[in-house]
Tab-separated table of C-alpha atoms and ligand atoms in Angstrom:
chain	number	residue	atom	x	y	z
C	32	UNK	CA	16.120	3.605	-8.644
C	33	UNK	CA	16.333	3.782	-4.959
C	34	UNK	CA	13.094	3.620	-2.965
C	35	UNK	CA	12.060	4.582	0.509
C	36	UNK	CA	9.430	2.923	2.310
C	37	UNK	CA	7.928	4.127	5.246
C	38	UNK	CA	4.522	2.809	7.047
C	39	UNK	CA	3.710	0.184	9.971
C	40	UNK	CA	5.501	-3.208	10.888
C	41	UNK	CA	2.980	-5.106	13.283
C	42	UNK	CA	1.079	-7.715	14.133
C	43	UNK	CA	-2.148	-8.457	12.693
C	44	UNK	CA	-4.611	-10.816	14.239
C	45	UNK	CA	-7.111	-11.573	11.325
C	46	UNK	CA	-10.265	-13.060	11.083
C	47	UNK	CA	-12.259	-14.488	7.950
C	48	UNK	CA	-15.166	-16.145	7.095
C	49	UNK	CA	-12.508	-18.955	6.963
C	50	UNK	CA	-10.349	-18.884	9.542
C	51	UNK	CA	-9.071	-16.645	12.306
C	52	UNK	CA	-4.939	-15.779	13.124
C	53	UNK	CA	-2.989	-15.672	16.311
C	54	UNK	CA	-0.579	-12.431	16.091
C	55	UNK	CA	0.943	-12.547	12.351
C	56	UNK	CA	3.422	-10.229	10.915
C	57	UNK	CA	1.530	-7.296	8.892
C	58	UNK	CA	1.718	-3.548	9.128
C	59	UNK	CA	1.534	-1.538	5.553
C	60	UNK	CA	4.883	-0.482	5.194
C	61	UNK	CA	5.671	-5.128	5.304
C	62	UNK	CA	3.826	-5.442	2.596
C	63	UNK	CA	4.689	-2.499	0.776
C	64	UNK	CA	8.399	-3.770	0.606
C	65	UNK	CA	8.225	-7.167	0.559
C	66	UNK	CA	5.740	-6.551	-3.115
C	67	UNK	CA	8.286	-3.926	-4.303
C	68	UNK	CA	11.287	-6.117	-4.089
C	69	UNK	CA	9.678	-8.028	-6.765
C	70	UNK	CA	10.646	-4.678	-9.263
C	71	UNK	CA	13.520	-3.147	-7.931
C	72	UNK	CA	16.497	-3.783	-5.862
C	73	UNK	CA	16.853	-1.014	-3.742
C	74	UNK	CA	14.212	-1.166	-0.620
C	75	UNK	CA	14.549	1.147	2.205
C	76	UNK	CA	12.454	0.866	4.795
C	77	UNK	CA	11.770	3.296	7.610
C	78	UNK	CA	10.337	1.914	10.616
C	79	UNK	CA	9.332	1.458	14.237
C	80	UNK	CA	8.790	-2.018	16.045
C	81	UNK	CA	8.686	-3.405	20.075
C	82	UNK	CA	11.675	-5.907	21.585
C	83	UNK	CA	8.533	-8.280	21.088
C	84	UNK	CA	8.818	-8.735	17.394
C	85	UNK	CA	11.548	-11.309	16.383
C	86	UNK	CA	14.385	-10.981	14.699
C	87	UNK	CA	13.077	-14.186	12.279
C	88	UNK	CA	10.432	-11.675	10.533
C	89	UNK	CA	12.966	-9.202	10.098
C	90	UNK	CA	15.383	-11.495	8.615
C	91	UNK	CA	12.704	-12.451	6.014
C	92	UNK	CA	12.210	-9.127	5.047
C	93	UNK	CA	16.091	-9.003	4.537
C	94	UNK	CA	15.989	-12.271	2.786
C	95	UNK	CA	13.943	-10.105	0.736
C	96	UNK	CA	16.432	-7.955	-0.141
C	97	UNK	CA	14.613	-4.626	2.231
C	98	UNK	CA	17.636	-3.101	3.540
C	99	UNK	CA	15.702	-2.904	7.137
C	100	UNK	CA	19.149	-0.419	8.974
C	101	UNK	CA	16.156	2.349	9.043
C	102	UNK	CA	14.125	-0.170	11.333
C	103	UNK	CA	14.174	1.159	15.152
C	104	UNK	CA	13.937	-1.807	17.433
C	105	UNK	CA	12.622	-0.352	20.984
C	106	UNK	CA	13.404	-2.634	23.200
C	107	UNK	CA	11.001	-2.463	26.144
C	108	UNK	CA	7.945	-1.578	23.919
C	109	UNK	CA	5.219	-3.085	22.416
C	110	UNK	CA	5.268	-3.913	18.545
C	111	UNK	CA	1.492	-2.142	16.889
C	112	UNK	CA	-0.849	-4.103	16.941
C	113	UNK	CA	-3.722	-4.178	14.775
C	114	UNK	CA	-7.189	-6.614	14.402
C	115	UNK	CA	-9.687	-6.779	11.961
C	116	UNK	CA	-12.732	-8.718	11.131
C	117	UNK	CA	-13.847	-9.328	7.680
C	118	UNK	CA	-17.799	-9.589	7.079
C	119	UNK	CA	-19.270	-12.233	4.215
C	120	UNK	CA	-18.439	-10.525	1.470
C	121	UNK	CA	-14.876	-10.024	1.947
C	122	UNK	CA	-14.824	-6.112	0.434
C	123	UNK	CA	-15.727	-4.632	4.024
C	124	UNK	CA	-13.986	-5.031	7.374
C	125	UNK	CA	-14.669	-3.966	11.162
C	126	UNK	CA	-11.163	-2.870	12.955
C	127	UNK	CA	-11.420	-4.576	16.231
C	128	UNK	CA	-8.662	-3.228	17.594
C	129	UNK	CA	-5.293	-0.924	16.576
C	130	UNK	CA	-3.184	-0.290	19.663
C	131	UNK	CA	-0.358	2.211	18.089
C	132	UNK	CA	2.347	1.038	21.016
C	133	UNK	CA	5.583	1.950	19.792
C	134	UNK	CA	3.571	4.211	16.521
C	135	UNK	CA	2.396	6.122	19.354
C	136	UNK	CA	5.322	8.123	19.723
C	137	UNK	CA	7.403	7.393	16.518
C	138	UNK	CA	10.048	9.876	15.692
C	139	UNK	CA	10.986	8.515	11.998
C	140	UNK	CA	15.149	8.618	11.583
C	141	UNK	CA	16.371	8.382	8.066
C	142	UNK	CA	19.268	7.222	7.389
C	143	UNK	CA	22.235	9.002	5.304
C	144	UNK	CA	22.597	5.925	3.228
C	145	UNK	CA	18.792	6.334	2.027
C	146	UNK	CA	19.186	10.394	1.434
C	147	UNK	CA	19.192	9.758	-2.497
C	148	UNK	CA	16.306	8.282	-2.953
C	149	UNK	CA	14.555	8.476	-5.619
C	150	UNK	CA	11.183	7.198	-5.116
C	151	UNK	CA	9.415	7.697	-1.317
C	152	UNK	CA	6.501	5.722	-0.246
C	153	UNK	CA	4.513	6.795	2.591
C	154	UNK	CA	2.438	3.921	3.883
C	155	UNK	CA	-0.683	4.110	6.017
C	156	UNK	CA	0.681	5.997	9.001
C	157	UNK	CA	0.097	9.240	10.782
C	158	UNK	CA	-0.328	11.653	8.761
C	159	UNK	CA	2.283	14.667	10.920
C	160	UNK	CA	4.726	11.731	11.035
C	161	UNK	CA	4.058	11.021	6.575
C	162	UNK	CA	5.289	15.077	6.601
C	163	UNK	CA	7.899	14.881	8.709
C	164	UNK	CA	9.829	12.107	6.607
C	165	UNK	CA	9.208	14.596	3.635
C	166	UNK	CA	10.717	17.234	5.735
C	167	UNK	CA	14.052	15.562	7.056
C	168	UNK	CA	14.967	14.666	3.117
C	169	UNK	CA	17.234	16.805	1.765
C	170	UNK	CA	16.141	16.716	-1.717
C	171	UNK	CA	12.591	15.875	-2.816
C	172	UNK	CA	11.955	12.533	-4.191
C	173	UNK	CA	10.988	12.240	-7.889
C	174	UNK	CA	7.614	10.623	-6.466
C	175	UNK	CA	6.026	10.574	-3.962
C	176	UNK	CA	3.112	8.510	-3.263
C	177	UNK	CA	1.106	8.418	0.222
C	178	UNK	CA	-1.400	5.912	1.531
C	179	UNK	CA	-3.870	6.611	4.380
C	180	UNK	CA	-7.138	5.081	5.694
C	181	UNK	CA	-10.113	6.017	7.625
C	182	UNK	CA	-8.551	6.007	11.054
C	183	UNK	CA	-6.382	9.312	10.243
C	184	UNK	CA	-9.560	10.716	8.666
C	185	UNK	CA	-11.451	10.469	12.264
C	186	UNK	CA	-8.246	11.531	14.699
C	187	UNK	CA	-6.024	14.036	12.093
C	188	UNK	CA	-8.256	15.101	9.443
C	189	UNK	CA	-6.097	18.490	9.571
C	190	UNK	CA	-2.428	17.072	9.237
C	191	UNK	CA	-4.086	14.621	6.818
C	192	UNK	CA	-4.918	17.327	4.315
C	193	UNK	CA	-1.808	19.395	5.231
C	194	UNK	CA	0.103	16.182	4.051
C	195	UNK	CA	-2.072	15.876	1.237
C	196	UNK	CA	-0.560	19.098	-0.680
C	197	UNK	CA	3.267	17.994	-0.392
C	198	UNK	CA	2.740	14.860	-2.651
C	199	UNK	CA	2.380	13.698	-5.887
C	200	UNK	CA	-0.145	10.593	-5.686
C	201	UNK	CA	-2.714	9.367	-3.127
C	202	UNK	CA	-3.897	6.266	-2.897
C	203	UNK	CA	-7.553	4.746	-1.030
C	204	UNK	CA	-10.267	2.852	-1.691
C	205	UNK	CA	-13.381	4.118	-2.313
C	206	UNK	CA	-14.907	4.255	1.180
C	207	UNK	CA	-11.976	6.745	2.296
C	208	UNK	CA	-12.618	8.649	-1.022
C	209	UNK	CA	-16.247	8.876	-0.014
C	210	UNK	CA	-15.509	10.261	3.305
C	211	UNK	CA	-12.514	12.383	2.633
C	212	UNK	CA	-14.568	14.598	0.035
C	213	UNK	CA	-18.165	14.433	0.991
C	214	UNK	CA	-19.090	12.886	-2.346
C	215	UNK	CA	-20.681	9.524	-3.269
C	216	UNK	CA	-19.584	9.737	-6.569
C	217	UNK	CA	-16.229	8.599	-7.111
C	218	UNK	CA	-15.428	11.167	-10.693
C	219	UNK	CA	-16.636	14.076	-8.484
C	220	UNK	CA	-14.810	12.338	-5.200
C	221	UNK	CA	-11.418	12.430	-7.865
C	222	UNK	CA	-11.995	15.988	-8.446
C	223	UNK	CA	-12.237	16.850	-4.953
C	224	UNK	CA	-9.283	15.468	-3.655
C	225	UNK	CA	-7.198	15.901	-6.662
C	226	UNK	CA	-7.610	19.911	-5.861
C	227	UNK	CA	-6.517	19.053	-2.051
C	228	UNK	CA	-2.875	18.703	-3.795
C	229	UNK	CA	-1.766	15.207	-5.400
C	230	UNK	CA	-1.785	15.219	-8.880
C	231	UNK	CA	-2.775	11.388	-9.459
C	232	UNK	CA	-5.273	9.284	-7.357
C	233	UNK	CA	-6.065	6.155	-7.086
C	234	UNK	CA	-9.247	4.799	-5.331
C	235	UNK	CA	-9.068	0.972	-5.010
C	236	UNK	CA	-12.317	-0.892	-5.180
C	237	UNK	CA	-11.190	-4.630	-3.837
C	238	UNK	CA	-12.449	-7.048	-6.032
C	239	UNK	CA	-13.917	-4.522	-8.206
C	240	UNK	CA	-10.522	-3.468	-9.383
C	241	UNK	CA	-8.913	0.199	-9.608
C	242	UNK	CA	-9.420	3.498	-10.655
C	243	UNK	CA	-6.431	5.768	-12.146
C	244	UNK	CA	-7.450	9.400	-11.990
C	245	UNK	CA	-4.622	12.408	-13.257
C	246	UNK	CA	-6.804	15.842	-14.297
C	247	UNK	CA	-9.485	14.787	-16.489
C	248	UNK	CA	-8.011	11.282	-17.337
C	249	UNK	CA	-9.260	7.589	-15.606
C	250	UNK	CA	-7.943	4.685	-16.641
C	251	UNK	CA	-9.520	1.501	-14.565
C	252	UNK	CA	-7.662	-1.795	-13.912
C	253	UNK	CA	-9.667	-5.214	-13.219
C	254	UNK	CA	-9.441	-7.262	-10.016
C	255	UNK	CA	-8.661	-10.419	-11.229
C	256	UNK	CA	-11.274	-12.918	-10.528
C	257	UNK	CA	-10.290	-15.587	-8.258
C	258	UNK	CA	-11.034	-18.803	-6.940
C	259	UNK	CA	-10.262	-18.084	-3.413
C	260	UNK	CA	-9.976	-15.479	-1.452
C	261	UNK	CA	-9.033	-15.735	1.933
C	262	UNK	CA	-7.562	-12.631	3.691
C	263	UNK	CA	-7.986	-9.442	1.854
C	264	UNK	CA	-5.702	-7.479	4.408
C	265	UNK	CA	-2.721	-5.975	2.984
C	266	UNK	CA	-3.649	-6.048	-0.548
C	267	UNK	CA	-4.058	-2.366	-0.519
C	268	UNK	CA	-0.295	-2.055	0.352
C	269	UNK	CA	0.632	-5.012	-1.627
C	270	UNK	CA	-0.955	-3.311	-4.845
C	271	UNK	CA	1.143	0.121	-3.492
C	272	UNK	CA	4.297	-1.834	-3.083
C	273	UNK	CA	3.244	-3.098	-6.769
C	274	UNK	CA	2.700	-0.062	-7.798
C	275	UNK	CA	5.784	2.174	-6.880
C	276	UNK	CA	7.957	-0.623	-6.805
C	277	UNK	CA	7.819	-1.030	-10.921
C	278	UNK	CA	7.722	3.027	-10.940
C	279	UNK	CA	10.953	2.501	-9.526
C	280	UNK	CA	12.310	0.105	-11.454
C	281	UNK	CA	11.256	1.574	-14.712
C	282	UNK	CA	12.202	5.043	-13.524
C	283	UNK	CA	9.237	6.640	-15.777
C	284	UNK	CA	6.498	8.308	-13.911
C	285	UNK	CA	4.597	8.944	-17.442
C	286	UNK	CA	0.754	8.689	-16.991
C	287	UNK	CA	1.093	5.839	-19.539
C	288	UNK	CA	3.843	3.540	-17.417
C	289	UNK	CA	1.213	4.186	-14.354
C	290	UNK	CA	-1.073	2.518	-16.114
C	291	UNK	CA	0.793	-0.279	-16.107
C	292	UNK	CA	2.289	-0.207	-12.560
C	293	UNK	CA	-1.374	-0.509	-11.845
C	294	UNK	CA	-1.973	-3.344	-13.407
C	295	UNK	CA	1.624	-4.792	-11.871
C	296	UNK	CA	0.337	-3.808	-8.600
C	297	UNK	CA	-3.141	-5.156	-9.537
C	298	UNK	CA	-1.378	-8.609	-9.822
C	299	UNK	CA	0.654	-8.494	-6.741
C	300	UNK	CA	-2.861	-7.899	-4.567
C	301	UNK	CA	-4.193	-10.733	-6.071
C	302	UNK	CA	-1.125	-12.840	-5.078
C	303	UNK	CA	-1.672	-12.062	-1.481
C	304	UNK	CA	-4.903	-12.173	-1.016
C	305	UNK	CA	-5.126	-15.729	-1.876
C	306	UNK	CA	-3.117	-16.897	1.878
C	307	UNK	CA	-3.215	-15.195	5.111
C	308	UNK	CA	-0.844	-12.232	5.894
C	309	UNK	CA	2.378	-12.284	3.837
C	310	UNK	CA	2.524	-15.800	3.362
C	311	UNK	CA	1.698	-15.664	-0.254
C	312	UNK	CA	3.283	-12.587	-1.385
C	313	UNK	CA	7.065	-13.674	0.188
C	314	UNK	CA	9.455	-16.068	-1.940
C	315	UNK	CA	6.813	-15.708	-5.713
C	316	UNK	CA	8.824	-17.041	-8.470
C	317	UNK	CA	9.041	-14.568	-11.353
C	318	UNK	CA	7.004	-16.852	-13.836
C	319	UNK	CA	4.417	-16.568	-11.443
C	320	UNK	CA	3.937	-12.771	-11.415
C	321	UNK	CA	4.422	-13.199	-15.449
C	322	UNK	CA	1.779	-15.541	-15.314
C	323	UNK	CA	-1.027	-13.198	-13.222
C	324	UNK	CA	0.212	-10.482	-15.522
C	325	UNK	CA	-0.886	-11.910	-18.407
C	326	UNK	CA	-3.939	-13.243	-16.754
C	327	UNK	CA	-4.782	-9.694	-16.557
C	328	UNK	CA	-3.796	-8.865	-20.316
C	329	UNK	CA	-6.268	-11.882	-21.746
C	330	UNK	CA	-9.275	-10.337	-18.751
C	331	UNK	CA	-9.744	-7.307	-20.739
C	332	UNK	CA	-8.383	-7.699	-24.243
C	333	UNK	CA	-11.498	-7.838	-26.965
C	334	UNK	CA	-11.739	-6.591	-30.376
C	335	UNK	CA	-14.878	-4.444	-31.860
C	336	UNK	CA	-14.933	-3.255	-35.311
C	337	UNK	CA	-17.252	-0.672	-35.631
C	338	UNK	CA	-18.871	0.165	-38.714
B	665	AMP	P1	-4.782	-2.897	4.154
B	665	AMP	O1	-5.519	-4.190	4.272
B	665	AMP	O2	-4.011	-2.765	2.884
B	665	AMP	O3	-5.649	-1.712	4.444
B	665	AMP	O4	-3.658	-2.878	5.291
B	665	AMP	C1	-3.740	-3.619	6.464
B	665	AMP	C2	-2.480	-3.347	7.257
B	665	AMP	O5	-2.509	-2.018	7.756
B	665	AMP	C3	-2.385	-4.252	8.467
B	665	AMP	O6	-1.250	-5.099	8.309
B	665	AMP	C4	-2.244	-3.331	9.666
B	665	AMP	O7	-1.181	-3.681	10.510
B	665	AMP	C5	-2.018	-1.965	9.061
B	665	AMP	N1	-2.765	-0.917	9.762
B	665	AMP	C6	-4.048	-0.972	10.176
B	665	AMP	N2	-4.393	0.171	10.820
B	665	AMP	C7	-3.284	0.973	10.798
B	665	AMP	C8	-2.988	2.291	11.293
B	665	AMP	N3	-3.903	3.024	11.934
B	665	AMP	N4	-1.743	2.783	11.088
B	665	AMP	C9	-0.819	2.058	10.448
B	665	AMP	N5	-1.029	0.813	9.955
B	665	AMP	C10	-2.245	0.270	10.125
């Protein structure tokens, strides 16, 4: 089944506690295709970048298979731009900078060829501009799942909740849960937001895996423990691009085939978190991803007989 993707294309400048980037190629709505190409065929992304961002990174993302004639190229704009700096621990990060550029004013053009789709993922971007793409379809997707972050919380708390109640799944980790309902604990956070309008949330907790949440139902997915970690950024989008992309491919939005397109998107974060920016996540070979799957299978499979 078809899938829209919409969200940032930028450049990242990352730094670690091991190692630091020049300007990489990043932005949510890269990493959210590039992961669900892995599941299903059809990738259509919706997009805004500068005349500064070559045509090399766009032909990877074609390469890909991300059918990238929804990408505006502005020509005498900048690209966003976006820096972070991870602490120690790797679970927390300071932005250093986000300069929206060519975001700043994006008017979001869908194509006529991606009017079917099926599937719509709305990665981390404003949240007037997530509602307008939901607008200018003519039919309503099957699913629609939206990503956001802290940013929109501070500067559009307003259009973020109005964009809230038009779709079906949000997904944050568990500092944005925190803020966006006022509640430390995530169960009562779930409740919260779940009554601001999705019907499914997920909270991502880095390497302390993921939490499922649909009425009074959780189901929690591992992180995966790894040997190195070296740039966690992306791996929220990553594990969306996981996540919808093998809702896509499956075409079953059951609560049960969630749970697994968590754990598929579960193993696609781990993937990219293990090499700066997309390096890791682009060209996987499909015995890899079978590999990490099962990795996650034999994590949490015990038996108990109870007496
Ligand atoms: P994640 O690590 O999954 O939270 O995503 C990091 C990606 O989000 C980076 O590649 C950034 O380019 C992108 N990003 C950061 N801030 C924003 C923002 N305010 N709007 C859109 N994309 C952003």
């Amino acid at each position: 089944m078809s899938l829209l993707v919409i969200g940032s294309v930028a450049f990242d400048a990352i730094e670690t506690p091991f190692g630091k980037t020049d300007k990489i190629i990043g932005g949510a709505a890269t990493y959210i295709s590039l992961a669900a190409t892995y599941f299903t065929k059809q990738v259509n992304l919706v997009a805004v970048v500068g005349g500064d961002f070559p045509q090399t990174k766009i032909d990877i993302l074609n390469e890909h298979g991300v059918n990238t004639s929804g990408l505006q190229i502005k020509k005498d704009e900048k690209s966003f731009f976006w820096s972070g700096k991870y602490h120690n621990d790797m679970n927390s990060r300071d932005t250093l900078v986000t300069e929206l550029n060519v975001l700043g004013t994006f008017d979001p053009v869908i194509p006529e060829t991606y009017q079917d789709c099926q599937y719509l993922m709305l990665g981390n971007l404003s949240p007037s501009v997530q509602s307008t793409v939901i607008g200018r379809l003519k039919n309503r997707p099957k699913l629609i799942v939206m990503d956001t972050m802290n940013f929109w919380m501070q500067i559009a708390l307003d259009d973020l909740k109005k964009t809230l109640t038009l779709v079906d799944v949000l997904s944050i980790n568990d500092e944005e849960a925190r803020q966006l309902s006022g509640e430390y604990s995530l169960v009562k956070a779930s409740r919260k937001i779940l009554d601001m309008g999705p019907k499914f949330l997920i909270i991502k907790k880095g390497e302390h895996g993921a939490l499922l949440f649909h009425g009074r139902e959780v189901f929690f997915a591992p992180a995966l423990p790894l040997e190195e970690v070296f740039d966690p950024t992306g791996a929220g989008d990553t594990f969306a691009g996981g996540f919808i992309g093998y809702l896509a491919g499956t075409n079953d939005i059951s609560f049960d085939n969630m749970k697994r397109a968590v754990i598929y998107g579960s193993a696609m974060a781990s993937f990219c978190v293990e090499k700066f920016g997309t390096e890791r996540i682009v060209n996987l070979a499909s015995h890899e991803l079978d590999d990490r799957v099962q990795d996650f299978i034999d994590l949490v499979q015990f038996q108990i007989s109870l007496a």
